[in-house]
Tab-separated table of C-alpha atoms in Angstrom:
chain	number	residue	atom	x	y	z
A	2	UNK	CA	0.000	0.000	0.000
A	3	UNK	CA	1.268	3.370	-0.915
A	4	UNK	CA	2.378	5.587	2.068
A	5	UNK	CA	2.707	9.261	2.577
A	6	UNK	CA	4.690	11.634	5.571
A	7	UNK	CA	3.287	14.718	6.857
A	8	UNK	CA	6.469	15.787	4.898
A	9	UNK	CA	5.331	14.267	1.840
A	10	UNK	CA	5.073	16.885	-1.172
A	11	UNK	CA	1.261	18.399	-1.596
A	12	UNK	CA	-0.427	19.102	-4.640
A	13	UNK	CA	-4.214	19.606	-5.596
A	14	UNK	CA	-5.508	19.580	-8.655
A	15	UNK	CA	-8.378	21.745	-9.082
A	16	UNK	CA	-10.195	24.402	-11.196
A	17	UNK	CA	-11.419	27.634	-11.162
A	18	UNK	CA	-13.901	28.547	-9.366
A	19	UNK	CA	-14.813	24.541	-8.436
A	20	UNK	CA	-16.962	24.791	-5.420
A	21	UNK	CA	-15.591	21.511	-4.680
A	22	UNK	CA	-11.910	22.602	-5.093
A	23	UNK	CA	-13.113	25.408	-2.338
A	24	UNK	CA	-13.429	22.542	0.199
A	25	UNK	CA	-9.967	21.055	-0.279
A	26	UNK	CA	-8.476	24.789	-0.633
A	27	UNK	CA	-10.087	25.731	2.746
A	28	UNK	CA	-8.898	22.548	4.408
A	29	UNK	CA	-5.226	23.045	3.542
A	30	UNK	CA	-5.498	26.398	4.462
A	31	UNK	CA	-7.162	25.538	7.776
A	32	UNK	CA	-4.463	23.216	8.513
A	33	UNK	CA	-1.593	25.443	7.415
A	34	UNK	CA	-0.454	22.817	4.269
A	35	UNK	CA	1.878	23.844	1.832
A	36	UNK	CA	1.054	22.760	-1.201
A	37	UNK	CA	1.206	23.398	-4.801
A	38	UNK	CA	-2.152	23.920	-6.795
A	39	UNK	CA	-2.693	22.393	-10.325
A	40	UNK	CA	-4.668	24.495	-12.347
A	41	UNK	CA	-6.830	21.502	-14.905
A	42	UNK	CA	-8.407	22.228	-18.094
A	43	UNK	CA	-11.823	19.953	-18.079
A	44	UNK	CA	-12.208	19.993	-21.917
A	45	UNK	CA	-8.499	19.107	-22.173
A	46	UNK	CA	-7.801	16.643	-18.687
A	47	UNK	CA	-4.007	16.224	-18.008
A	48	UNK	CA	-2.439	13.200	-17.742
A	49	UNK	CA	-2.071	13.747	-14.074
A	50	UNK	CA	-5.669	14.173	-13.235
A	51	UNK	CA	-6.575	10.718	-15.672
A	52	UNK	CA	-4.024	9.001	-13.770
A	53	UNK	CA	-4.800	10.247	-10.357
A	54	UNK	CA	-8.480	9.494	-10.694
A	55	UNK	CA	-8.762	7.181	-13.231
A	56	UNK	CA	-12.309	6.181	-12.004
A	57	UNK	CA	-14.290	9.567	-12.178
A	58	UNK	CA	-11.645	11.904	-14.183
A	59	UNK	CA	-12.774	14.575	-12.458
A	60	UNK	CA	-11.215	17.547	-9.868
A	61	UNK	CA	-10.699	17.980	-6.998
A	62	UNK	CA	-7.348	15.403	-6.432
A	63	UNK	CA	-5.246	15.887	-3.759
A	64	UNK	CA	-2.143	14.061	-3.792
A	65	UNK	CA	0.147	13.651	-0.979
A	66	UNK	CA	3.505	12.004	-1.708
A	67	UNK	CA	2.220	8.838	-3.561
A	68	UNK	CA	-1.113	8.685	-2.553
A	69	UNK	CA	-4.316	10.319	-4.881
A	70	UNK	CA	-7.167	11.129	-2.882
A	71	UNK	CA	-10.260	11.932	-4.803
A	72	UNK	CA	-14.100	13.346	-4.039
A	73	UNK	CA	-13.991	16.621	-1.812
A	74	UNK	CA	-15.481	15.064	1.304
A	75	UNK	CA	-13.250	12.395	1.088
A	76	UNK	CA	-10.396	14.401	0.913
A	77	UNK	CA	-11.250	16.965	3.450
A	78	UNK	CA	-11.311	13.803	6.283
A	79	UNK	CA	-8.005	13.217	4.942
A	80	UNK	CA	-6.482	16.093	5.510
A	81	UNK	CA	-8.329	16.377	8.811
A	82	UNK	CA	-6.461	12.942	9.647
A	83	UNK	CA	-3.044	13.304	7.915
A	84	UNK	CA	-2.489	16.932	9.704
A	85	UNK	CA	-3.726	16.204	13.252
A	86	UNK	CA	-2.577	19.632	14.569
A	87	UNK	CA	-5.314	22.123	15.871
A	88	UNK	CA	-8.011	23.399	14.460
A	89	UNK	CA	-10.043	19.853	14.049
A	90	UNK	CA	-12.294	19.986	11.225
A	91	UNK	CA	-14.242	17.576	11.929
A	92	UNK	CA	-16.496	17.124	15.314
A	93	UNK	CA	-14.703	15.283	18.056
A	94	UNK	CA	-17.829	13.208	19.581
A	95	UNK	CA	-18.867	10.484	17.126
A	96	UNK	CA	-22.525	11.852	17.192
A	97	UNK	CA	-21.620	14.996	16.199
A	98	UNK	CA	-19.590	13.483	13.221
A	99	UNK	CA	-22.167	11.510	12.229
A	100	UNK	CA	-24.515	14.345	12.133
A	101	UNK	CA	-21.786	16.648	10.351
A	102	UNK	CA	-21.561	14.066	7.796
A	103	UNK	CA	-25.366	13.157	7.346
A	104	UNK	CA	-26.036	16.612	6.073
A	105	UNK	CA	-23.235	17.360	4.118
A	106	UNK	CA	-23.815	14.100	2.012
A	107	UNK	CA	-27.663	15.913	2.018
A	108	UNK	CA	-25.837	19.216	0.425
A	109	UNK	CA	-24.447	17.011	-2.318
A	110	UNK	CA	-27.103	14.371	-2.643
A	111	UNK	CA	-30.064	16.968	-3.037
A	112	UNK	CA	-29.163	20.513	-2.795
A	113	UNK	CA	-26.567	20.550	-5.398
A	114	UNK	CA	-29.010	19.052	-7.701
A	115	UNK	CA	-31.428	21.809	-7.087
A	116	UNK	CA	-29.142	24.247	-7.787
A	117	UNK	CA	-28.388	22.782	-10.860
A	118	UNK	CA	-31.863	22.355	-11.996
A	119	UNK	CA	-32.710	26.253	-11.313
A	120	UNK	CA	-29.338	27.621	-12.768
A	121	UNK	CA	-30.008	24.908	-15.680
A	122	UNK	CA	-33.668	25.521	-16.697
A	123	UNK	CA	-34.570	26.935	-19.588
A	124	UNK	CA	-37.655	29.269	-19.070
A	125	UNK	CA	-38.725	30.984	-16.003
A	126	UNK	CA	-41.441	28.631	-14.833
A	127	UNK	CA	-39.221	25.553	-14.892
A	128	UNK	CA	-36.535	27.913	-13.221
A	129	UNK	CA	-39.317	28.769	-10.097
A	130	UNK	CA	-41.244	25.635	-10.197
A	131	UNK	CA	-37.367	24.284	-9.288
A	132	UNK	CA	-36.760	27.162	-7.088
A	133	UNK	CA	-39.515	25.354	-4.661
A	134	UNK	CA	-37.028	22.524	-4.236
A	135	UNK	CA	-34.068	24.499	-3.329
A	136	UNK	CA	-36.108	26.290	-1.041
A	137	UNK	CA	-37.129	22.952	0.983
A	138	UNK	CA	-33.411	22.054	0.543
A	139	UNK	CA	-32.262	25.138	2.815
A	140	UNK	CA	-35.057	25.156	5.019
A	141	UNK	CA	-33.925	22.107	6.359
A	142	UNK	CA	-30.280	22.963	6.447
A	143	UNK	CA	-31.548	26.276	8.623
A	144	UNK	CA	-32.839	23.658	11.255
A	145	UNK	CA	-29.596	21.907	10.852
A	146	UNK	CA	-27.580	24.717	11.335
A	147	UNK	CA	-29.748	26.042	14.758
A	148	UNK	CA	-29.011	22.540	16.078
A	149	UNK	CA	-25.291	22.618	14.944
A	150	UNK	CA	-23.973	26.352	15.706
A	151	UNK	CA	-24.953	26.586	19.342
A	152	UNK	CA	-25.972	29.791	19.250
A	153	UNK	CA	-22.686	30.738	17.163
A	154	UNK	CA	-22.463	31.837	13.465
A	155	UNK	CA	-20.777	29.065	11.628
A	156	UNK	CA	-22.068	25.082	11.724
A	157	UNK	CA	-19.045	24.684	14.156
A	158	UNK	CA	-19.670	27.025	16.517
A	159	UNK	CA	-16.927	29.695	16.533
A	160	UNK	CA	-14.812	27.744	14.357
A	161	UNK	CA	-15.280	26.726	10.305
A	162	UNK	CA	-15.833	22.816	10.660
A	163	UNK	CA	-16.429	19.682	8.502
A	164	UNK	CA	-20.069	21.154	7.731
A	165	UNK	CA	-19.089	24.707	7.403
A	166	UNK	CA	-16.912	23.286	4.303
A	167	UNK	CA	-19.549	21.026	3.115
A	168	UNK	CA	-21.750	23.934	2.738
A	169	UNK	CA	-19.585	26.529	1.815
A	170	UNK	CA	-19.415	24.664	-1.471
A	171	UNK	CA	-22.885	26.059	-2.080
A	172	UNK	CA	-22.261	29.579	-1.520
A	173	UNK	CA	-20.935	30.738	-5.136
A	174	UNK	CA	-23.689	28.498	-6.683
A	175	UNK	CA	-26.657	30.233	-4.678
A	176	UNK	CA	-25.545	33.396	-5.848
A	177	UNK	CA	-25.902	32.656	-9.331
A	178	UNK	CA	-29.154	31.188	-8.848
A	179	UNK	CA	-30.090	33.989	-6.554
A	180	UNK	CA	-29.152	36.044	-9.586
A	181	UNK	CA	-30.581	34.277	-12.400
A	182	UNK	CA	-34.383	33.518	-10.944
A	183	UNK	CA	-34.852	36.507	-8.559
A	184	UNK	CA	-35.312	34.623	-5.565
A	185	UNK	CA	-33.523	35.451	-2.444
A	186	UNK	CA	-33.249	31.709	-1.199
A	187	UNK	CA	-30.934	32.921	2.416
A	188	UNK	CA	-33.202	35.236	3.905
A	189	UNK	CA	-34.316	36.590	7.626
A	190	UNK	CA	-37.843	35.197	7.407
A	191	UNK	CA	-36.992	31.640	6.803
A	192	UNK	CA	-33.489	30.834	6.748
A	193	UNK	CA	-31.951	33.445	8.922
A	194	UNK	CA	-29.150	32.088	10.720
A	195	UNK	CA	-28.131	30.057	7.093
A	196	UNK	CA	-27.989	33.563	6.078
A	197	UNK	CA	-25.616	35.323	8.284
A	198	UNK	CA	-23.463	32.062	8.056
A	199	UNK	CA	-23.104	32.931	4.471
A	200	UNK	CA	-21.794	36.068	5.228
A	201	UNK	CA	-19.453	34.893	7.882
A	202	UNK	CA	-18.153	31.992	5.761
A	203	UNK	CA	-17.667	34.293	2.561
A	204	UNK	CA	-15.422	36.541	4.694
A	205	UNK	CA	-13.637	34.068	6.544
A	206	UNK	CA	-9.417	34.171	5.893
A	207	UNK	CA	-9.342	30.525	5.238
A	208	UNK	CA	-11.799	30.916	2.242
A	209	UNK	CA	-11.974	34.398	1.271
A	210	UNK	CA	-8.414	33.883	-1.295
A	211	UNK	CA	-10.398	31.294	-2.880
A	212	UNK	CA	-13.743	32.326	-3.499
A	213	UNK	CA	-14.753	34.058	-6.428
A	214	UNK	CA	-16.724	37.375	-6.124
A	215	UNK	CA	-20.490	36.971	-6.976
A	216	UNK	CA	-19.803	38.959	-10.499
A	217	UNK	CA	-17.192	36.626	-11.266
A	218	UNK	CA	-19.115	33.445	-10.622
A	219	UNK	CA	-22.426	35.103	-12.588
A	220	UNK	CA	-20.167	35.720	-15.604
A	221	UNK	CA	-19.325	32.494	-15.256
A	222	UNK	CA	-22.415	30.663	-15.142
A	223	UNK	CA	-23.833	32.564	-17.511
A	224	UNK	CA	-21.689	31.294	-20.381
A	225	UNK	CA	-21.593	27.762	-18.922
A	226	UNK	CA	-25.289	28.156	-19.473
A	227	UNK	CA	-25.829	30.016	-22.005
A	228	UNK	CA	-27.807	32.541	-20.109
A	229	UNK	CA	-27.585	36.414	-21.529
């Protein structure tokens, strides 16, 4: 089996403006990693990335020493494991990891899709009849997050945690679907604590260097679209 040392050299392979690069950036940077990021090309995949993850082909890959590491969760446990130095990402009770990890397979199980339906639909009624979804999808994850935070702003309290990352995937997304169908989906009357979490994650040192600005992720999505 192939072994790596906290010494090991770091790379990720990622690309811009991946919401699922984000987690792995925010992870490293959490945990203080030096490493060295590989922009990819989708339409044109590098021989690294096919040989890293030969299975899926797809970003984000970290790989540490001789060891590939594929699928964001994935990879942000392993970093949370390989680097055991404070801060812990994930929860230390095993309820509270269990619960950290049910909902942020729920943000890529079902409100990803959403997303993707609204940002994806090709006339307005589609686009709100979908927005419905997404709405359901984040009213839940407000009752998650009042459980969760403990009165605090992020998921984790006072500190960005497993589920902070998980959901901080979504943030660039929302704002292009925000943008695109007119519907505030964080908002004080149903999803206010989601909403200030937002605002707190967005702005947060270990993310803010690798987020994208809300124009830049609307330009974006509009041509990956093809929305004028």
């Amino acid at each position: 089996m192939a072994q790596s040392g906290l010494n090991s050299t770091v790379k990720l392979l990622g690309t811009w403006g991946s919401p699922f690069a984000l987690r792995a950036q925010v992870a490293l940077h959490l945990k203080s990693v030096e490493y060295e990021y590989m922009e990819e090309v989708l339409n044109s995949k590098s021989d690294l990335l096919l040989e890293s993850n030969p299975i899926y082909k797809k970003v984000p890959v970290l790989i540490h020493g001789d060891v590939s590491v594929c699928e964001s969760l994935n990879i942000v446990q392993y970093i949370d494991e390989s680097w055991p130095s404070d801060p812990s990402i994930l929860p230390s009770h095993p309820s509270d990891r269990a619960f950290a990890r049910f909902w942020a397979h729920f943000v890529d199980g079902k409100c990803f899709e959403t997303i993707n339906e609204v940002a994806g639909a090709k006339d307005n009624d589609v686009r709100m009849a979908m927005a419905g979804n997404l709405t359901d999808c984040l009213t839940s994850l407000e009752e998650a997050f009042q459980k969760s935070s403990k009165g605090g702003y992020l998921f984790g309290g006072e500190n960005i945690g497993f589920l902070d990352i998980a959901c901080g995937a979504m943030v660039g997304p929302l704002s292009v679907v925000e943008a695109f169908s007119g519907v505030k989906f964080l908002n004080e009357d149903t999803t206010p604590g989601m909403l200030q979490w937002a605002e707190k994650f967005r702005a947060h040192e270990a993310v803010e260097p690798y987020l994208p600005t809300v124009a830049e992720f609307l330009e974006f999505a509009k041509k990956k679209f093809n929305v004028q």
